[in-house]
XYZ file of C-alpha atoms in Angstrom:
372
model
C 216.475 -12.769 -13.696
C 217.380 -9.505 -15.420
C 220.678 -9.211 -17.306
C 222.324 -6.194 -18.966
C 224.943 -6.592 -21.717
C 227.661 -3.932 -22.062
C 230.722 -3.609 -24.289
C 229.482 -4.311 -27.816
C 228.899 -1.878 -30.676
C 225.355 -2.775 -31.682
C 222.951 -5.722 -31.504
C 221.780 -7.183 -33.823
C 224.909 -7.175 -35.950
C 227.768 -9.318 -37.208
C 230.142 -6.364 -37.434
C 232.564 -8.064 -35.052
C 232.967 -11.177 -32.953
C 231.292 -9.788 -29.832
C 228.346 -8.453 -31.829
C 227.963 -11.806 -33.582
C 228.034 -13.649 -30.256
C 225.424 -11.455 -28.575
C 223.139 -11.394 -31.618
C 222.993 -15.186 -31.420
C 223.236 -15.761 -27.665
C 220.882 -13.126 -26.227
C 217.673 -14.357 -27.917
C 218.495 -17.870 -26.691
C 218.848 -16.581 -23.118
C 215.453 -14.882 -23.496
C 213.950 -18.208 -24.600
C 215.384 -19.715 -21.404
C 213.389 -17.220 -19.349
C 215.877 -14.395 -18.789
C 215.102 -10.702 -19.235
C 218.006 -9.427 -21.352
C 218.912 -5.845 -22.276
C 221.708 -4.841 -24.659
C 223.182 -1.343 -24.334
C 224.100 -0.350 -27.903
C 226.427 2.530 -28.703
C 224.255 5.496 -29.651
C 226.397 6.235 -32.724
C 226.116 2.764 -34.305
C 223.343 1.477 -36.549
C 222.387 -2.050 -37.572
C 223.540 -3.116 -41.025
C 221.170 -3.837 -43.907
C 220.816 -7.522 -43.045
C 219.054 -6.598 -39.782
C 217.075 -3.529 -40.808
C 213.488 -3.995 -39.665
C 214.297 -6.713 -37.120
C 214.236 -4.298 -34.171
C 210.682 -3.215 -33.401
C 209.524 -1.201 -30.397
C 212.980 -1.515 -28.876
C 213.012 -5.313 -29.088
C 215.084 -7.785 -31.103
C 213.737 -11.342 -30.749
C 212.666 -10.515 -27.199
C 215.938 -8.764 -26.317
C 215.497 -5.195 -25.082
C 217.626 -2.647 -26.917
C 218.748 0.554 -25.212
C 221.253 3.207 -26.289
C 224.383 4.127 -24.376
C 225.318 7.693 -25.246
C 228.753 8.199 -26.769
C 230.730 10.252 -29.272
C 231.642 8.897 -32.679
C 235.366 9.448 -32.176
C 238.037 6.827 -32.863
C 239.386 5.245 -29.712
C 236.882 6.962 -27.412
C 233.482 5.712 -28.612
C 233.831 2.381 -26.803
C 235.244 3.944 -23.629
C 232.508 6.564 -23.279
C 229.721 4.092 -24.106
C 230.932 1.580 -21.532
C 230.818 4.241 -18.789
C 227.403 5.646 -19.747
C 226.002 2.102 -20.043
C 227.550 1.086 -16.720
C 225.998 4.103 -14.979
C 222.577 3.494 -16.544
C 222.686 -0.217 -15.687
C 223.753 0.556 -12.112
C 220.482 2.428 -11.621
C 218.515 -0.308 -13.392
C 216.839 -3.269 -11.750
C 219.360 -5.822 -13.047
C 220.486 -8.960 -11.256
C 223.592 -9.403 -13.425
C 225.573 -6.915 -15.497
C 227.646 -8.704 -18.119
C 230.626 -6.839 -19.573
C 232.184 -7.966 -22.847
C 235.855 -7.316 -23.714
C 238.607 -5.960 -21.507
C 238.371 -2.251 -22.356
C 234.721 -1.834 -21.281
C 235.563 -3.585 -17.997
C 237.370 -0.411 -16.932
C 233.859 0.721 -15.936
C 232.969 -2.489 -14.089
C 233.719 -0.942 -10.674
C 230.742 1.408 -11.071
C 227.965 -1.216 -10.797
C 230.028 -2.973 -8.110
C 229.692 0.196 -5.999
C 225.932 -0.295 -6.285
C 226.173 -3.906 -5.133
C 225.505 -5.425 -8.564
C 226.726 -8.864 -9.585
C 229.091 -8.508 -12.541
C 230.284 -11.024 -15.121
C 233.103 -10.290 -17.581
C 233.788 -12.177 -20.799
C 237.334 -11.845 -22.131
C 237.025 -12.329 -25.889
C 240.779 -11.882 -26.315
C 243.726 -10.097 -24.715
C 242.805 -6.876 -26.464
C 245.702 -4.781 -25.166
C 247.972 -6.936 -27.344
C 246.214 -5.864 -30.534
C 248.536 -3.822 -32.706
C 245.902 -1.243 -33.631
C 246.027 0.101 -30.061
C 249.806 0.548 -30.132
C 251.627 1.028 -26.829
C 250.096 4.313 -25.765
C 247.032 5.320 -23.807
C 244.597 2.931 -25.502
C 246.669 -0.161 -24.756
C 247.262 0.922 -21.147
C 243.567 1.681 -20.702
C 242.584 -1.783 -21.944
C 245.192 -3.379 -19.647
C 243.640 -1.376 -16.792
C 240.267 -2.865 -17.706
C 241.837 -6.321 -17.524
C 243.125 -5.613 -14.006
C 239.712 -4.298 -12.924
C 237.875 -7.387 -14.160
C 240.455 -9.733 -12.646
C 239.991 -8.089 -9.245
C 236.318 -7.157 -9.102
C 234.234 -9.326 -11.452
C 232.128 -11.940 -9.671
C 232.713 -14.354 -12.553
C 235.108 -14.218 -15.511
C 234.475 -16.114 -18.742
C 237.337 -16.911 -21.125
C 237.173 -18.628 -24.499
C 240.270 -20.814 -24.432
C 242.615 -22.778 -22.210
C 245.399 -20.348 -23.113
C 243.374 -17.442 -21.685
C 242.474 -19.522 -18.613
C 246.157 -20.177 -17.959
C 247.029 -16.509 -18.520
C 244.629 -15.247 -15.841
C 245.668 -17.966 -13.412
C 249.372 -17.252 -13.843
C 249.111 -13.451 -14.030
C 246.442 -12.693 -11.427
C 245.875 -16.021 -9.683
C 242.318 -15.556 -10.887
C 240.026 -18.524 -11.487
C 237.987 -18.238 -14.664
C 235.387 -20.321 -16.484
C 235.918 -21.521 -20.036
C 232.822 -21.134 -22.184
C 233.635 -21.516 -25.862
C 231.842 -19.755 -28.687
C 229.332 -21.789 -30.660
C 228.253 -22.213 -34.251
C 224.941 -22.982 -35.925
C 224.511 -24.983 -39.098
C 224.928 -22.369 -41.832
C 222.890 -21.820 -44.960
C 224.842 -22.766 -48.069
C 224.237 -20.751 -51.212
C 225.178 -21.165 -54.876
C 227.387 -18.489 -56.388
C 225.066 -15.841 -57.822
C 225.609 -12.441 -56.230
C 229.373 -12.941 -55.981
C 229.508 -13.979 -59.631
C 227.572 -10.926 -60.748
C 229.460 -8.503 -58.517
C 233.002 -9.900 -58.350
C 233.216 -12.513 -61.101
C 233.711 -15.322 -58.576
C 232.805 -18.935 -59.284
C 232.740 -22.039 -57.105
C 236.248 -23.200 -56.136
C 237.727 -20.307 -58.081
C 239.078 -18.342 -55.134
C 240.852 -18.401 -51.778
C 239.064 -16.354 -49.118
C 239.519 -14.711 -45.766
C 236.570 -13.290 -43.826
C 237.846 -10.970 -41.130
C 238.050 -7.525 -39.661
C 240.980 -5.801 -41.345
C 243.295 -5.441 -38.369
C 247.012 -6.177 -38.110
C 246.714 -9.100 -35.680
C 244.572 -10.944 -38.247
C 247.701 -11.339 -40.407
C 246.139 -10.351 -43.723
C 249.408 -8.707 -44.793
C 251.085 -12.118 -44.490
C 248.448 -13.617 -46.753
C 248.818 -10.964 -49.464
C 252.611 -11.389 -49.443
C 252.358 -15.191 -49.553
C 249.742 -15.098 -52.319
C 252.131 -13.014 -54.410
C 254.710 -15.810 -54.189
C 252.547 -18.674 -55.491
C 251.417 -19.747 -58.940
C 247.664 -20.173 -59.185
C 244.695 -19.049 -61.229
C 242.588 -18.782 -58.075
C 241.709 -15.290 -56.920
C 242.219 -13.995 -53.385
C 239.072 -12.574 -51.782
C 239.449 -10.401 -48.685
C 236.023 -9.897 -47.115
C 235.948 -7.391 -44.285
C 236.346 -3.762 -43.381
C 238.329 -1.414 -41.174
C 238.036 -1.496 -37.390
C 239.635 1.848 -36.464
C 242.502 0.650 -38.690
C 242.341 2.887 -41.761
C 246.131 3.114 -42.077
C 246.447 -0.672 -42.028
C 243.742 -1.068 -44.672
C 245.502 1.504 -46.833
C 248.726 -0.513 -46.518
C 246.918 -3.714 -47.530
C 245.476 -2.074 -50.624
C 248.904 -0.726 -51.557
C 250.327 -4.254 -51.293
C 247.629 -5.462 -53.673
C 248.188 -2.756 -56.294
C 248.925 -4.294 -59.687
C 247.325 -7.652 -58.915
C 243.757 -7.706 -60.283
C 243.182 -11.149 -58.757
C 243.147 -9.692 -55.227
C 239.601 -8.544 -54.466
C 238.566 -6.427 -51.468
C 234.804 -6.753 -50.947
C 234.491 -4.538 -47.895
C 232.081 -5.595 -45.145
C 229.662 -8.304 -46.293
C 226.707 -10.019 -44.652
C 223.558 -11.902 -45.568
C 223.457 -13.873 -48.820
C 226.729 -12.393 -50.084
C 228.568 -13.703 -47.032
C 226.849 -17.091 -47.317
C 227.948 -17.326 -50.955
C 231.571 -16.408 -50.196
C 231.821 -19.139 -47.569
C 229.844 -21.687 -49.589
C 231.906 -21.501 -52.759
C 235.491 -20.923 -51.602
C 238.177 -23.384 -52.634
C 240.034 -22.649 -49.418
C 239.647 -20.402 -46.382
C 242.679 -18.892 -44.667
C 243.044 -17.554 -41.111
C 246.614 -16.210 -40.691
C 246.115 -14.549 -37.287
C 248.818 -13.670 -34.810
C 246.234 -13.282 -32.060
C 242.756 -14.694 -31.437
C 240.324 -15.237 -28.612
C 238.197 -17.873 -30.259
C 237.672 -17.108 -33.920
C 234.100 -17.212 -35.158
C 235.504 -17.099 -38.689
C 237.329 -20.344 -37.977
C 234.127 -21.947 -36.711
C 232.167 -20.648 -39.690
C 234.761 -21.851 -42.202
C 234.591 -25.399 -40.871
C 230.810 -25.347 -40.446
C 230.487 -24.571 -44.164
C 232.609 -27.658 -44.856
C 235.578 -25.662 -46.107
C 239.224 -26.624 -46.229
C 241.038 -24.356 -43.777
C 244.632 -23.149 -43.584
C 245.451 -21.236 -40.422
C 248.278 -20.105 -38.185
C 249.471 -22.555 -35.556
C 248.532 -20.453 -32.519
C 246.981 -22.483 -29.651
C 243.610 -20.744 -30.027
C 243.352 -22.188 -33.555
C 244.865 -25.634 -33.057
C 242.752 -26.353 -29.965
C 239.560 -25.757 -31.955
C 240.307 -27.224 -35.395
C 242.566 -30.015 -34.077
C 243.693 -32.188 -37.007
C 240.903 -30.987 -39.318
C 242.871 -28.039 -40.722
C 246.324 -27.402 -42.174
C 248.629 -25.118 -40.220
C 251.562 -22.830 -40.971
C 254.045 -21.261 -38.575
C 252.610 -18.003 -37.247
C 253.968 -14.981 -39.086
C 256.080 -17.094 -41.464
C 255.284 -15.898 -44.981
C 257.452 -18.548 -46.645
C 255.686 -21.368 -44.807
C 252.303 -19.846 -45.571
C 253.170 -19.610 -49.275
C 254.417 -23.212 -49.280
C 251.173 -24.496 -47.742
C 249.034 -22.342 -50.045
C 250.829 -23.700 -53.092
C 250.455 -27.281 -51.876
C 246.707 -26.856 -51.413
C 246.250 -25.110 -54.758
C 248.127 -27.934 -56.487
C 246.433 -30.841 -54.701
C 242.655 -30.958 -55.028
C 242.534 -34.312 -53.236
C 244.216 -32.778 -50.176
C 241.547 -30.086 -50.117
C 238.798 -32.705 -50.387
C 240.366 -34.636 -47.501
C 240.291 -31.523 -45.314
C 236.666 -30.888 -46.295
C 235.479 -34.427 -45.594
C 233.139 -34.426 -42.581
C 234.642 -31.263 -41.094
C 231.232 -29.572 -40.839
C 229.797 -32.324 -38.646
C 232.996 -32.378 -36.589
C 232.774 -28.704 -35.655
C 228.968 -28.576 -35.301
C 229.010 -31.461 -32.830
C 231.901 -29.962 -30.870
C 230.689 -26.366 -30.514
C 227.019 -25.398 -30.469
C 225.153 -22.394 -29.157
C 222.731 -24.415 -27.047
C 225.643 -25.534 -24.874
C 226.969 -21.973 -24.709
C 223.577 -20.620 -23.645
C 223.122 -23.342 -21.022
C 226.587 -22.752 -19.561
C 226.045 -18.989 -19.460
C 222.666 -19.428 -17.772
C 224.213 -21.708 -15.149
C 226.948 -19.163 -14.485
C 224.339 -16.454 -13.880
C 222.497 -18.744 -11.461
C 225.747 -19.349 -9.611
């Protein structure tokens, strides 16, 4: 069976959730006997961690092709999804798998050619603040309507998303959660040399710097507490330069707030491995890989009480009321003051999450959906 993947920036990569998913999932599908092709945006390049891993157009058996596009904010994804959809329509593929709602605006093209199409909704993207209420948001909502009507199968990541499509479109979907592998833990070396960070000496968030991730709440709450622990914000812009500028302005005058920019490889492993506490203050999620990673590293986790977080972490994390800076500050202070509470949250949480969500199950479920 031949499968084409459309909708991501670049594979291999961990630049975003979709890229992280496909970088992990696609080689596993190849091992299961599928012929998998990923259509990368022509303007995007793999980051340093993956340089040299793509040889002769292959990454761990996954075929890599370019979808032509322009490197222009807001249009790169739209153009690439259409050029990839056209190319895949003329290809000998059994299944064309679209990822994210915006790219699904092009899903009707392969349907005209009689192709079987699968759509994975990684989140209700039209709700993301970075797209505002103009053309971009309406375009993404259009993609949602196209996938709800024309996709042969729709994958969602949570019960909340399942209920949304059932209530809004009377559309049946299939829940296939994201997975997590056992991570590699690293002693603090690079982060000590570069940022002066030591084990248990900082609170961290690993995230794209977008408004729905709630990082502005975290900076405000951090400014209200008394602690000697630094705040590490690991991540970079995602067409959100104005938001990132606002975050940096909030942090002016506080040398304990550290912006690392995008990190991967050993630096990322070290940040996760040595944090005193991870925070995920999102207003909106599909199924957060950062949440899964935080718990898989055995970290104490404080996150917003949205259903997409509580359904995954259950009682193994501490929660604050979404968007409530005072409650977030209160919980941060409590965790900074109570080492035993942090140790209780850490106890066995890695085995809990690794047994609950694993990529082998994700790959098997995806394979079965293709067969269906």
